[in-house]
C-alpha positions as a Markdown table, in Angstrom:
| # | Residue | x | y | z |
|---|---|---|---|---|
| 1 | Met | 0.0 | -0.2 | 0.1 |
| 2 | Ser | 1.4 | 3.3 | -1.0 |
| 3 | Thr | 1.7 | 6.2 | 1.2 |
| 4 | Glu | -1.1 | 8.1 | -0.4 |
| 5 | Glu | -3.5 | 4.9 | -0.2 |
| 6 | Lys | -2.4 | 4.8 | 3.6 |
| 7 | Lys | -3.2 | 8.5 | 4.1 |
| 8 | Ala | -6.8 | 8.2 | 2.2 |
| 9 | Leu | -7.6 | 5.2 | 4.6 |
| 10 | Arg | -6.5 | 7.2 | 7.6 |
| 11 | Glu | -8.7 | 10.2 | 6.6 |
| 12 | Arg | -11.7 | 7.8 | 5.9 |
| 13 | Ala | -11.6 | 6.4 | 9.3 |
| 14 | Arg | -11.4 | 9.8 | 10.9 |
| 15 | Ser | -14.3 | 10.9 | 9.0 |
| 16 | Thr | -16.0 | 7.9 | 9.8 |
| 17 | Met | -15.5 | 8.2 | 13.6 |
| 18 | Ile | -16.7 | 11.9 | 13.3 |
| 19 | Gln | -19.9 | 10.9 | 11.6 |
| 20 | Arg | -20.2 | 7.9 | 14.3 |
| 21 | His | -19.5 | 10.7 | 17.1 |
| 22 | Ala | -22.1 | 13.4 | 15.5 |
| 23 | Gly | -24.6 | 10.3 | 15.7 |
| 24 | Val | -23.9 | 9.5 | 19.3 |
| 25 | Leu | -24.5 | 13.3 | 20.4 |
| 26 | Gly | -27.6 | 13.3 | 18.4 |
| 27 | Leu | -29.0 | 10.4 | 20.5 |
| 28 | Ala | -27.6 | 12.0 | 23.9 |
| 29 | Ser | -29.7 | 14.8 | 23.1 |
| 30 | Leu | -32.9 | 12.8 | 23.0 |
| 31 | Ile | -32.1 | 11.1 | 26.0 |
| 32 | Leu | -31.1 | 14.2 | 27.8 |
| 33 | Ala | -34.1 | 16.0 | 26.6 |
| 34 | Phe | -36.3 | 14.2 | 28.7 |
| 35 | Pro | -35.0 | 14.7 | 32.3 |
| 36 | Gln | -38.1 | 14.3 | 34.2 |
| 37 | Ser | -39.6 | 11.3 | 32.3 |
| 38 | Val | -39.1 | 8.3 | 30.2 |
| 39 | Pro | -40.8 | 8.2 | 27.1 |
| 40 | Arg | -42.1 | 5.0 | 25.6 |
| 41 | Trp | -39.6 | 4.6 | 22.9 |
| 42 | Met | -36.4 | 5.4 | 25.7 |
| 43 | Pro | -35.9 | 2.1 | 27.1 |
| 44 | Asp | -35.1 | 0.6 | 23.6 |
| 45 | Leu | -33.0 | 3.5 | 22.9 |
| 46 | Leu | -30.7 | 3.4 | 26.1 |
| 47 | Val | -30.3 | -0.3 | 25.6 |
| 48 | Asp | -29.0 | 0.5 | 21.6 |
| 49 | Tyr | -27.1 | 3.4 | 22.8 |
| 50 | Ala | -25.4 | 1.2 | 25.7 |
| 51 | Arg | -23.6 | -0.6 | 23.0 |
| 52 | Phe | -21.7 | 2.5 | 21.7 |
| 53 | Met | -19.6 | 1.9 | 25.3 |
| 54 | Arg | -17.3 | -0.5 | 23.0 |
| 55 | Asp | -16.3 | 2.5 | 20.9 |
| 56 | Pro | -13.1 | 4.3 | 21.1 |
| 57 | Thr | -12.8 | 7.6 | 22.8 |
| 58 | Pro | -14.6 | 10.2 | 22.5 |
| 59 | Ile | -17.6 | 8.3 | 21.6 |
| 60 | Lys | -17.2 | 6.1 | 24.8 |
| 61 | Thr | -16.9 | 9.2 | 26.8 |
| 62 | Thr | -20.1 | 10.6 | 25.4 |
| 63 | Val | -21.7 | 7.6 | 26.2 |
| 64 | Arg | -20.5 | 7.5 | 29.8 |
| 65 | Glu | -21.3 | 10.9 | 30.4 |
| 66 | Thr | -25.0 | 10.7 | 29.0 |
| 67 | Phe | -25.8 | 7.7 | 31.4 |
| 68 | Ala | -24.3 | 9.6 | 34.3 |
| 69 | Gln | -26.7 | 12.4 | 33.5 |
| 70 | Phe | -29.5 | 10.4 | 32.6 |
| 71 | Trp | -28.8 | 8.6 | 36.2 |
| 72 | Lys | -28.6 | 12.0 | 38.1 |
| 73 | Thr | -31.9 | 13.4 | 36.5 |
| 74 | His | -33.9 | 9.9 | 36.7 |
| 75 | Gln | -32.8 | 8.4 | 40.2 |
| 76 | Asp | -35.0 | 9.8 | 42.4 |
| 77 | Ser | -38.1 | 8.5 | 40.8 |
| 78 | Trp | -36.6 | 5.2 | 39.6 |
| 79 | Arg | -39.0 | 3.2 | 41.3 |
| 80 | Thr | -41.6 | 4.3 | 38.8 |
| 81 | Phe | -39.4 | 4.6 | 35.8 |
| 82 | Lys | -37.9 | 1.1 | 36.0 |
| 83 | Leu | -41.4 | -0.1 | 35.3 |
| 84 | Leu | -41.2 | 0.8 | 32.0 |
| 85 | Phe | -38.1 | -1.4 | 31.4 |
| 86 | Thr | -38.1 | -5.0 | 30.6 |
| 87 | Glu | -35.6 | -7.1 | 33.0 |
| 88 | Asp | -33.2 | -7.5 | 30.3 |
| 89 | Gln | -33.4 | -3.5 | 29.7 |
| 90 | Leu | -32.9 | -2.9 | 33.4 |
| 91 | Gln | -30.1 | -5.3 | 33.4 |
| 92 | Thr | -28.0 | -3.4 | 30.8 |
| 93 | Ile | -29.0 | 0.1 | 31.9 |
| 94 | Met | -28.1 | -0.6 | 35.6 |
| 95 | Ser | -24.5 | -2.2 | 34.8 |
| 96 | Leu | -23.8 | 1.0 | 33.5 |
| 97 | Val | -24.8 | 3.6 | 36.0 |
| 98 | Val | -24.2 | 1.3 | 39.0 |
| 99 | Gly | -20.7 | 1.0 | 37.8 |
| 100 | Met | -20.4 | 4.7 | 37.0 |
| 101 | Ser | -21.9 | 5.7 | 40.6 |
| 102 | Tyr | -19.1 | 3.5 | 42.1 |
| 103 | Phe | -16.3 | 5.2 | 40.8 |
| 104 | Ala | -18.1 | 8.9 | 40.8 |
């Protein structure tokens, strides 16, 4: 592979990462737009969003910060909100927020 091909490949990877991070930021805005409620669509979105924790920085950092903020705004009413989640969804969400609050 030539130097030019390597450079083009790196640039494509960088562009893809920027686009992916932009999407993650858009999803974060949806999640954080409802600080006192959990719309019907949010449990599925949160589980899908959690999958981005496997991505490299800065995506992983954005996801971690979004879940931390979600937990801060929802923990006081969590007894009510958790009824909107399936057991699997709860397991996924709680594995993220409990782990983060332990280190916070």
